[in-house]
Amino acid sequence: GENVEQHPSTLSVQEGDSAVIKCTYSDSASNYFPWYKQELGKRPQLIIDIRSNVGEKKDQRIAVTLNKTAKHFSLHITETQPEDSAVYFCAATLTGGFKTIFGAGTRLFVKA
Amino acid sequence: GAGVSQSPSNKVTEKGKDVELRCDPISGHTALYWYRQSLGQGLEFLIYFQGNSAPDKSGLPSDRFSAERTGGSVSTLTIQRTQQEDSAVYLCASSKGGSQETQYFGPGTRLLVL
């Protein structure tokens, strides 16, 4: 069945450093890859997404890359700030469908 | 406009009882999703509804779980004969009609089965 693996489960960085979170999906029919941020006690919110016809997308300090051949996509956060501390989830949605499979999440700590 | 709302925000029940969780999606959103998030875990897909199409129930963990969406708007997730392992936060999300649309999440219902 469909599966999304996410690494690392926990990531601690110093303020100003970069953070990278990696995900691998199993179903080659996946064509949409959103990333959600969930702060403690709050609901998940979309921070960036990428579609299968694009290799890279950037939005200020956040960027996502996609390698369809390897079925691998990554989130890059540059110049991290304490407010970036949260749990980040990657996800994959199948072509033509709505079923969205989420990774297990990465808990990011940004130390001031 | 109003976001996705869910009720109740918290529910404590005894093992073996049935519970109903409600989700009000954003007005005009045709797709609605239910997820389960256990403590410190990721989001587990349960079911989604899209317009008048048959729902995708492939994520429901057992036949004790069911969901319906009336009139293409409000959805109810029902768990029958609750078990302690059902304790989790149940999140609802809605999105516009396309499959690559942003999902907007509700605040969740925290279910505790004693």
mmCIF file of C-alpha atoms in Angstrom:
data_model
loop_
_atom_site.group_PDB
_atom_site.id
_atom_site.type_symbol
_atom_site.label_atom_id
_atom_site.label_comp_id
_atom_site.label_asym_id
_atom_site.label_seq_id
_atom_site.Cartn_x
_atom_site.Cartn_y
_atom_site.Cartn_z
ATOM 1 C CA GLY A 1 0.000 0.000 0.000
ATOM 2 C CA GLU A 2 0.923 3.639 -0.013
ATOM 3 C CA ASN A 3 3.587 4.724 2.437
ATOM 4 C CA VAL A 4 5.536 7.891 3.208
ATOM 5 C CA GLU A 5 8.690 7.677 5.277
ATOM 6 C CA GLN A 6 10.059 10.790 6.941
ATOM 7 C CA HIS A 7 13.463 11.445 8.515
ATOM 8 C CA PRO A 8 14.687 12.493 10.963
ATOM 9 C CA SER A 9 12.039 12.119 13.640
ATOM 10 C CA THR A 10 13.724 14.820 15.708
ATOM 11 C CA LEU A 11 16.013 17.618 14.591
ATOM 12 C CA SER A 12 17.746 20.187 16.749
ATOM 13 C CA VAL A 13 19.549 23.155 15.195
ATOM 14 C CA GLN A 14 21.060 26.413 16.346
ATOM 15 C CA GLU A 15 19.243 29.595 15.401
ATOM 16 C CA GLY A 16 20.468 30.767 12.019
ATOM 17 C CA ASP A 17 21.450 27.312 10.829
ATOM 18 C CA SER A 18 19.644 25.380 8.094
ATOM 19 C CA ALA A 19 17.329 22.435 8.647
ATOM 20 C CA VAL A 20 16.605 19.665 6.155
ATOM 21 C CA ILE A 21 13.821 17.105 6.412
ATOM 22 C CA LYS A 22 13.615 14.229 3.955
ATOM 23 C CA CYS A 23 10.707 12.088 2.792
ATOM 24 C CA THR A 24 10.359 9.075 0.552
ATOM 25 C CA TYR A 25 7.088 7.874 -0.956
ATOM 26 C CA SER A 26 6.214 4.440 -2.252
ATOM 27 C CA ASP A 27 3.500 5.024 -4.853
ATOM 28 C CA SER A 28 4.899 6.315 -8.135
ATOM 29 C CA ALA A 29 1.422 7.578 -9.026
ATOM 30 C CA SER A 30 1.722 10.316 -6.385
ATOM 31 C CA ASN A 31 1.776 13.757 -7.944
ATOM 32 C CA TYR A 32 1.256 16.308 -5.187
ATOM 33 C CA PHE A 33 3.467 16.796 -2.137
ATOM 34 C CA PRO A 34 2.428 19.276 0.556
ATOM 35 C CA TRP A 35 4.275 20.106 3.751
ATOM 36 C CA TYR A 36 2.406 21.013 6.921
ATOM 37 C CA LYS A 37 3.620 22.662 10.107
ATOM 38 C CA GLN A 38 1.962 21.866 13.417
ATOM 39 C CA GLU A 39 2.792 23.997 16.427
ATOM 40 C CA LEU A 40 2.191 22.567 19.868
ATOM 41 C CA GLY A 41 -1.517 22.214 20.563
ATOM 42 C CA LYS A 42 -2.510 23.678 17.224
ATOM 43 C CA ARG A 43 -3.849 22.343 13.958
ATOM 44 C CA PRO A 44 -1.564 21.525 10.986
ATOM 45 C CA GLN A 45 -1.159 24.323 8.450
ATOM 46 C CA LEU A 46 0.227 24.163 4.927
ATOM 47 C CA ILE A 47 3.580 25.904 4.543
ATOM 48 C CA ILE A 48 4.585 24.889 1.030
ATOM 49 C CA ASP A 49 3.714 22.341 -1.629
ATOM 50 C CA ILE A 50 5.150 21.000 -4.856
ATOM 51 C CA ARG A 51 3.642 19.261 -7.835
ATOM 52 C CA SER A 52 5.216 16.422 -9.791
ATOM 53 C CA ASN A 53 5.952 18.562 -12.848
ATOM 54 C CA VAL A 54 8.226 20.818 -10.795
ATOM 55 C CA GLY A 55 11.643 19.954 -9.356
ATOM 56 C CA GLU A 56 12.042 22.778 -6.863
ATOM 57 C CA LYS A 57 9.973 25.512 -5.276
ATOM 58 C CA LYS A 58 11.017 28.281 -2.935
ATOM 59 C CA ASP A 59 9.125 30.648 -0.673
ATOM 60 C CA GLN A 60 11.352 33.015 1.290
ATOM 61 C CA ARG A 61 13.300 30.869 3.775
ATOM 62 C CA ILE A 62 11.543 27.652 2.826
ATOM 63 C CA ALA A 63 12.248 25.489 -0.202
ATOM 64 C CA VAL A 64 11.145 22.049 -1.312
ATOM 65 C CA THR A 65 12.838 19.769 -3.827
ATOM 66 C CA LEU A 66 11.381 16.738 -5.587
ATOM 67 C CA ASN A 67 13.163 13.839 -7.261
ATOM 68 C CA LYS A 68 10.480 11.760 -8.971
ATOM 69 C CA THR A 69 12.905 9.123 -10.157
ATOM 70 C CA ALA A 70 14.030 8.436 -6.624
ATOM 71 C CA LYS A 71 10.556 9.096 -5.189
ATOM 72 C CA HIS A 72 12.149 11.472 -2.741
ATOM 73 C CA PHE A 73 11.341 15.017 -1.643
ATOM 74 C CA SER A 74 12.862 17.327 0.927
ATOM 75 C CA LEU A 75 12.082 20.461 2.915
ATOM 76 C CA HIS A 76 14.814 23.013 3.447
ATOM 77 C CA ILE A 77 14.542 25.813 5.983
ATOM 78 C CA THR A 78 17.322 28.399 5.949
ATOM 79 C CA GLU A 79 18.213 30.945 8.625
ATOM 80 C CA THR A 80 16.104 29.116 11.177
ATOM 81 C CA GLN A 81 14.388 31.090 13.926
ATOM 82 C CA PRO A 82 12.952 29.954 17.274
ATOM 83 C CA GLU A 83 9.425 30.341 15.867
ATOM 84 C CA ASP A 84 10.242 27.631 13.323
ATOM 85 C CA SER A 85 10.160 25.151 16.209
ATOM 86 C CA ALA A 86 7.243 22.803 15.496
ATOM 87 C CA VAL A 87 6.410 19.408 14.049
ATOM 88 C CA TYR A 88 6.661 19.234 10.269
ATOM 89 C CA PHE A 89 4.755 16.662 8.207
ATOM 90 C CA CYS A 90 5.352 15.732 4.607
ATOM 91 C CA ALA A 91 2.562 14.145 2.588
ATOM 92 C CA ALA A 92 1.858 12.589 -0.786
ATOM 93 C CA THR A 93 -1.394 12.561 -2.730
ATOM 94 C CA LEU A 94 -2.161 10.061 -5.481
ATOM 95 C CA THR A 95 -2.805 11.177 -9.044
ATOM 96 C CA GLY A 96 -6.490 11.635 -9.731
ATOM 97 C CA GLY A 97 -7.421 11.009 -6.151
ATOM 98 C CA PHE A 98 -7.656 12.790 -2.861
ATOM 99 C CA LYS A 99 -6.188 10.224 -0.530
ATOM 100 C CA THR A 100 -3.290 11.867 1.250
ATOM 101 C CA ILE A 101 -0.678 9.867 3.113
ATOM 102 C CA PHE A 102 1.321 11.710 5.738
ATOM 103 C CA GLY A 103 4.792 11.012 7.060
ATOM 104 C CA ALA A 104 5.263 10.412 10.781
ATOM 105 C CA GLY A 105 6.512 13.952 11.362
ATOM 106 C CA THR A 106 9.759 15.667 12.319
ATOM 107 C CA ARG A 107 9.978 17.574 15.564
ATOM 108 C CA LEU A 108 12.229 20.581 14.911
ATOM 109 C CA PHE A 109 13.841 22.446 17.778
ATOM 110 C CA VAL A 110 15.553 25.746 17.022
ATOM 111 C CA LYS A 111 17.789 26.821 19.878
ATOM 112 C CA ALA A 112 18.241 30.536 20.426
ATOM 113 C CA GLY B 1 -14.537 33.574 6.612
ATOM 114 C CA ALA B 2 -15.033 30.847 9.172
ATOM 115 C CA GLY B 3 -12.608 27.982 9.159
ATOM 116 C CA VAL B 4 -13.222 24.295 9.715
ATOM 117 C CA SER B 5 -14.925 23.634 13.021
ATOM 118 C CA GLN B 6 -15.230 20.414 14.994
ATOM 119 C CA SER B 7 -17.267 19.372 17.981
ATOM 120 C CA PRO B 8 -16.910 18.404 20.678
ATOM 121 C CA SER B 9 -13.402 19.678 21.360
ATOM 122 C CA ASN B 10 -12.940 16.990 24.009
ATOM 123 C CA LYS B 11 -14.775 13.747 24.628
ATOM 124 C CA VAL B 12 -14.296 11.297 27.451
ATOM 125 C CA THR B 13 -16.170 8.041 27.171
ATOM 126 C CA GLU B 14 -16.204 4.600 28.667
ATOM 127 C CA LYS B 15 -14.990 1.566 26.813
ATOM 128 C CA GLY B 16 -17.796 -0.003 24.837
ATOM 129 C CA LYS B 17 -19.796 3.189 24.318
ATOM 130 C CA ASP B 18 -20.470 4.763 20.933
ATOM 131 C CA VAL B 19 -19.273 8.277 20.093
ATOM 132 C CA GLU B 20 -20.087 10.745 17.334
ATOM 133 C CA LEU B 21 -17.668 13.424 16.198
ATOM 134 C CA ARG B 22 -18.822 16.302 14.047
ATOM 135 C CA CYS B 23 -17.050 18.364 11.405
ATOM 136 C CA ASP B 24 -18.258 21.550 9.732
ATOM 137 C CA PRO B 25 -16.115 22.254 6.667
ATOM 138 C CA ILE B 26 -15.406 25.608 5.105
ATOM 139 C CA SER B 27 -18.389 26.739 3.073
ATOM 140 C CA GLY B 28 -18.022 25.770 -0.575
ATOM 141 C CA HIS B 29 -15.352 23.143 0.021
ATOM 142 C CA THR B 30 -16.369 19.931 -1.692
ATOM 143 C CA ALA B 31 -13.678 17.655 -0.288
ATOM 144 C CA LEU B 32 -13.668 16.571 3.359
ATOM 145 C CA TYR B 33 -11.140 14.361 5.137
ATOM 146 C CA TRP B 34 -10.882 12.622 8.490
ATOM 147 C CA TYR B 35 -7.540 11.804 10.100
ATOM 148 C CA ARG B 36 -6.505 10.301 13.405
ATOM 149 C CA GLN B 37 -3.477 11.556 15.306
ATOM 150 C CA SER B 38 -2.297 9.521 18.238
ATOM 151 C CA LEU B 39 -0.119 11.181 20.870
ATOM 152 C CA GLY B 40 3.151 12.274 19.302
ATOM 153 C CA GLN B 41 2.366 10.499 16.064
ATOM 154 C CA GLY B 42 1.623 11.454 12.488
ATOM 155 C CA LEU B 43 -1.713 11.860 10.774
ATOM 156 C CA GLU B 44 -3.386 8.591 9.868
ATOM 157 C CA PHE B 45 -5.792 8.849 6.917
ATOM 158 C CA LEU B 46 -9.250 7.497 7.719
ATOM 159 C CA ILE B 47 -11.691 8.549 4.997
ATOM 160 C CA TYR B 48 -12.426 11.288 2.489
ATOM 161 C CA PHE B 49 -15.524 12.572 0.736
ATOM 162 C CA GLN B 50 -15.463 14.423 -2.566
ATOM 163 C CA GLY B 51 -18.668 15.897 -3.930
ATOM 164 C CA ASN B 52 -21.205 13.224 -4.790
ATOM 165 C CA SER B 53 -18.627 10.508 -5.366
ATOM 166 C CA ALA B 54 -18.481 7.425 -3.216
ATOM 167 C CA PRO B 55 -16.208 8.080 -0.224
ATOM 168 C CA ASP B 56 -12.783 6.468 0.006
ATOM 169 C CA LYS B 57 -13.055 4.443 3.214
ATOM 170 C CA SER B 58 -9.783 2.592 2.777
ATOM 171 C CA GLY B 59 -8.226 4.094 5.901
ATOM 172 C CA LEU B 60 -10.920 3.131 8.391
ATOM 173 C CA PRO B 61 -9.199 0.795 10.900
ATOM 174 C CA SER B 62 -12.177 -1.474 11.563
ATOM 175 C CA ASP B 63 -15.891 -1.859 10.947
ATOM 176 C CA ARG B 64 -16.519 -0.062 14.241
ATOM 177 C CA PHE B 65 -15.655 3.158 12.399
ATOM 178 C CA SER B 66 -18.051 4.813 9.970
ATOM 179 C CA ALA B 67 -18.605 8.276 8.585
ATOM 180 C CA GLU B 68 -21.210 10.092 6.623
ATOM 181 C CA ARG B 69 -21.540 13.453 5.016
ATOM 182 C CA THR B 70 -25.007 14.842 4.670
ATOM 183 C CA GLY B 71 -25.917 17.360 2.003
ATOM 184 C CA GLY B 72 -22.315 17.681 0.932
ATOM 185 C CA SER B 73 -21.482 19.715 4.015
ATOM 186 C CA VAL B 74 -21.390 18.521 7.633
ATOM 187 C CA SER B 75 -19.749 15.188 8.341
ATOM 188 C CA THR B 76 -20.056 12.844 11.298
ATOM 189 C CA LEU B 77 -17.498 10.225 12.264
ATOM 190 C CA THR B 78 -18.983 7.480 14.422
ATOM 191 C CA ILE B 79 -16.999 5.021 16.484
ATOM 192 C CA GLN B 80 -19.007 2.131 17.874
ATOM 193 C CA ARG B 81 -18.057 0.062 20.907
ATOM 194 C CA THR B 82 -15.056 2.260 21.617
ATOM 195 C CA GLN B 83 -11.788 0.706 22.732
ATOM 196 C CA GLN B 84 -8.920 2.289 24.656
ATOM 197 C CA GLU B 85 -6.752 2.224 21.536
ATOM 198 C CA ASP B 86 -9.252 4.566 19.883
ATOM 199 C CA SER B 87 -8.010 7.353 22.165
ATOM 200 C CA ALA B 88 -6.489 10.012 19.920
ATOM 201 C CA VAL B 89 -7.127 13.399 18.359
ATOM 202 C CA TYR B 90 -9.479 13.151 15.393
ATOM 203 C CA LEU B 91 -8.819 15.865 12.844
ATOM 204 C CA CYS B 92 -11.098 16.928 10.049
ATOM 205 C CA ALA B 93 -9.929 18.899 7.013
ATOM 206 C CA SER B 94 -11.635 20.345 3.964
ATOM 207 C CA SER B 95 -10.441 21.606 0.606
ATOM 208 C CA LYS B 96 -11.740 22.946 -2.661
ATOM 209 C CA GLY B 97 -12.662 20.491 -5.436
ATOM 210 C CA GLY B 98 -9.258 19.696 -6.938
ATOM 211 C CA SER B 99 -7.006 16.912 -5.701
ATOM 212 C CA GLN B 100 -4.053 19.255 -5.313
ATOM 213 C CA GLU B 101 -5.794 21.809 -3.152
ATOM 214 C CA THR B 102 -4.675 22.899 0.281
ATOM 215 C CA GLN B 103 -6.329 21.039 3.113
ATOM 216 C CA TYR B 104 -7.544 23.283 5.936
ATOM 217 C CA PHE B 105 -7.692 21.532 9.254
ATOM 218 C CA GLY B 106 -10.102 21.911 12.110
ATOM 219 C CA PRO B 107 -8.973 22.102 15.742
ATOM 220 C CA GLY B 108 -9.628 18.431 16.298
ATOM 221 C CA THR B 109 -11.605 16.393 18.811
ATOM 222 C CA ARG B 110 -9.547 14.866 21.590
ATOM 223 C CA LEU B 111 -11.097 11.490 22.415
ATOM 224 C CA LEU B 112 -10.243 9.624 25.585
ATOM 225 C CA VAL B 113 -11.634 6.149 26.114
ATOM 226 C CA LEU B 114 -11.426 4.964 29.691
#
